[in-house]
Short mmCIF file of C-alpha atoms in Angstrom, two decimals:
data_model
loop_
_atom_site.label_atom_id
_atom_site.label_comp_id
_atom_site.label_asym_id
_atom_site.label_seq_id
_atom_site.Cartn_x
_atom_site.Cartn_y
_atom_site.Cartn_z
CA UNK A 653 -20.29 -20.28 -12.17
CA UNK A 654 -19.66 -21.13 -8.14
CA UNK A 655 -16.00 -21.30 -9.33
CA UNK A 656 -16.24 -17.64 -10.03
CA UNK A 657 -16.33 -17.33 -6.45
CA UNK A 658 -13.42 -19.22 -5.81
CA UNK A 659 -11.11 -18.91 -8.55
CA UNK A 660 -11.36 -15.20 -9.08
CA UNK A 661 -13.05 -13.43 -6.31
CA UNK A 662 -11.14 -15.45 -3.73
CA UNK A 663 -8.06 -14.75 -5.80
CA UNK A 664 -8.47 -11.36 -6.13
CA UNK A 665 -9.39 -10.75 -2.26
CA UNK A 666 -6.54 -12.71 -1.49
CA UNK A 667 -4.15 -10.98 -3.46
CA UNK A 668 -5.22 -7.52 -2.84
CA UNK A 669 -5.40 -8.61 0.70
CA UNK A 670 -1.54 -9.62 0.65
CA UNK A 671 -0.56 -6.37 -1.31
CA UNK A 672 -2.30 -4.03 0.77
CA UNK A 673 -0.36 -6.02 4.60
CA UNK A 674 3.02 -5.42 1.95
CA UNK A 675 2.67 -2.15 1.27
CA UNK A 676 1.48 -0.87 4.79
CA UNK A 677 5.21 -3.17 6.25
CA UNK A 678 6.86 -1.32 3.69
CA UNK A 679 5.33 1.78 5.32
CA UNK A 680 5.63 1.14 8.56
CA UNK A 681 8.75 0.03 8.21
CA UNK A 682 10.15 3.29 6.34
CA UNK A 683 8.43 5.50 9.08
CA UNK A 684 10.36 3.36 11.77
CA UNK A 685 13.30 4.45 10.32
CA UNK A 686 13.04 7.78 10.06
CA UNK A 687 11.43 8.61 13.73
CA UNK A 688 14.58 6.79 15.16
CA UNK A 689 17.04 8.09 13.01
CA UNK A 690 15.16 11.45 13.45
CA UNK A 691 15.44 11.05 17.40
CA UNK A 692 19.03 9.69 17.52
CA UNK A 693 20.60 12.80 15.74
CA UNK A 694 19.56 15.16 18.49
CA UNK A 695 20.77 12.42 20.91
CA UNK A 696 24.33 11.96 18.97
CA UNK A 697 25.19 15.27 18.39
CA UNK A 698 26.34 16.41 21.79
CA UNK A 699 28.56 13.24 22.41
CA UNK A 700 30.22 14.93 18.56
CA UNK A 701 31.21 18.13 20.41
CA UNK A 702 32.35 17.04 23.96
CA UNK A 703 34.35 14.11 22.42
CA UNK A 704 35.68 15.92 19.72
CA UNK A 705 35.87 12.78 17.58
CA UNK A 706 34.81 12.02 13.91
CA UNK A 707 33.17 9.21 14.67
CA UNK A 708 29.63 10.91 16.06
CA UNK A 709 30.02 13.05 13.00
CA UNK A 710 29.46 10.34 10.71
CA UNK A 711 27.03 8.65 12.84
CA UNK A 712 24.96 12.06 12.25
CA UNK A 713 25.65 12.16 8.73
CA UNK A 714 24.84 8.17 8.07
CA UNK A 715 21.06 8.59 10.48
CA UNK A 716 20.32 11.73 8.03
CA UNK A 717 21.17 9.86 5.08
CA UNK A 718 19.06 6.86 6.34
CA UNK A 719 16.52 9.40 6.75
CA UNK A 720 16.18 10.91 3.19
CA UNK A 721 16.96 7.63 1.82
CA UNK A 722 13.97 5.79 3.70
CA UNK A 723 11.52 9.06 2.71
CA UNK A 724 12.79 8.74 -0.90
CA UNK A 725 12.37 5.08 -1.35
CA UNK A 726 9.04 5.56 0.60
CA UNK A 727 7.72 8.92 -2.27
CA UNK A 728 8.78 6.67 -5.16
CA UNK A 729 6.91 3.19 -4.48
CA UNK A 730 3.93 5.49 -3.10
CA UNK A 731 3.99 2.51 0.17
CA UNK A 732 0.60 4.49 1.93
CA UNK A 733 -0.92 5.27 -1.23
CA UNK A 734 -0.81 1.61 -2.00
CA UNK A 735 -1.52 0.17 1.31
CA UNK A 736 -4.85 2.42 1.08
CA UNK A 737 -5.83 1.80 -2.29
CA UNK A 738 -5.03 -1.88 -1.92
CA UNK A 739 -7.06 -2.38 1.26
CA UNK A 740 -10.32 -0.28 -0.02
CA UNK A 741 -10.25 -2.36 -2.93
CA UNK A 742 -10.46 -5.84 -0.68
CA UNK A 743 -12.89 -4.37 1.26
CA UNK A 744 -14.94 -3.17 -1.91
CA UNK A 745 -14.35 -7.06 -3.01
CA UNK A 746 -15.34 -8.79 0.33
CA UNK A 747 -18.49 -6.56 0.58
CA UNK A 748 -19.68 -7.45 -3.03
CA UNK A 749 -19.07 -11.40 -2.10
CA UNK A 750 -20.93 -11.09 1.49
CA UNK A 751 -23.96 -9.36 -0.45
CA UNK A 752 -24.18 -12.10 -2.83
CA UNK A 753 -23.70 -15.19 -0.32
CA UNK A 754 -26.40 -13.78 1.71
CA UNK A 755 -28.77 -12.93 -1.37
CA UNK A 756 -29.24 -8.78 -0.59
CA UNK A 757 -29.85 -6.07 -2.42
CA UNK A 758 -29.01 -5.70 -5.68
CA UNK A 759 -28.74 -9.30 -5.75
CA UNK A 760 -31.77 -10.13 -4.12
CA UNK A 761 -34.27 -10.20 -7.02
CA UNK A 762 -32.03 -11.07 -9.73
CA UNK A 763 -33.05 -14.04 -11.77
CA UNK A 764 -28.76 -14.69 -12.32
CA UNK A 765 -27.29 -13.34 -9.68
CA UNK A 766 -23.83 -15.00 -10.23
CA UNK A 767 -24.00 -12.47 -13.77
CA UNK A 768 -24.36 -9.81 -11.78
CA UNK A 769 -21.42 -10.14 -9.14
CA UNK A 770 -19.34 -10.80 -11.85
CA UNK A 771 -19.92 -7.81 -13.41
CA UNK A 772 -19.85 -6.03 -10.68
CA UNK A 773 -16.28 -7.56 -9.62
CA UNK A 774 -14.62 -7.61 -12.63
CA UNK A 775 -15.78 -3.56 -13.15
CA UNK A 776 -14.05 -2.88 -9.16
CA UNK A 777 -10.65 -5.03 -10.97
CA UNK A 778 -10.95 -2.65 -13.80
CA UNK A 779 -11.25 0.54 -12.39
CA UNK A 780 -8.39 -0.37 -9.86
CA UNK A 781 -6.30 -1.21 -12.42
CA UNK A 782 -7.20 2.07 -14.10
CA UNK A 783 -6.24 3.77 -11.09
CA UNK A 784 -3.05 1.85 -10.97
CA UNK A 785 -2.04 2.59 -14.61
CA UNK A 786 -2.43 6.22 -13.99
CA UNK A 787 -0.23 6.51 -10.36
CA UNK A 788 2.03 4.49 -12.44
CA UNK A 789 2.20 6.85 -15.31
CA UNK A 790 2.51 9.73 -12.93
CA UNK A 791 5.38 8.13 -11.48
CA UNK A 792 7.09 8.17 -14.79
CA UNK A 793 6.40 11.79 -15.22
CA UNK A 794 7.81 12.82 -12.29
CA UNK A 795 11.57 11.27 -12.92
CA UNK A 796 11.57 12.56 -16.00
CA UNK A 797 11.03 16.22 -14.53
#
């Protein structure tokens, strides 16, 4: 039963633990984008008038596209909702594992406490993968509309 520890718990920590530094990149990343391609457009668009040229023009028009095209991408793979969802559940994971390697409550005065840590584990999977069925089917919803 010890290999529950490694081979699922670990897993699962490990891979929600991955997702979760992913998604909040992915985040990050997206925001980057925006707050300089936000700031540069006020910045750009004066050069556009004195100089009189196209060029600063399309500059303007490319940083607002990368704008609405970095939001977009950002509203459809739900980045920040992820990243949170993904870390709580870790943390959710890591506590269960730290009350069970150190023998406190509820594990404490259970005759099998390995049984209970798994079930307590495999219900947090379950109900994140509930969660994750639903955001997913509420993604579908919304490109139909």
């Amino acid at each position: 039963m010890e290999s529950y520890l490694r081979d699922r718990l670990e897993d699962q920590i490990n891979w929600y633990d991955s997702k979760s530094m992913s998604c909040q990149k992915n985040y990050n990343l997206n925001k980057y984008i925006q707050i300089i391609a936000g700031a540069l457009i006020p910045a750009i668009t004066p050069f556009s008038l004195v100089f009189n040229t196209l060029t600063f023009t399309i500059a303007t028009s490319i940083l607002g596209l990368l704008i609405v095209i970095s939001q977009s991408i950002s509203s459809i793979k739900k980045f920040h909702e992820n990243y949170i969802q993904y870390r709580t559940t870790c943390e959710v994971l890591k506590h269960e594992k730290y009350l069970y390697l150190y023998n406190v409550e509820p594990y404490d005065n259970e005759k099998e406490p390995i049984k209970l840590l798994v079930s307590r584990v495999e219900s947090i999977i379950s109900n994140e993968n509930i969660n994750w069925q639903t955001m997913r089917q509420d993604i579908k919803e919304e490109e139909r509309c």
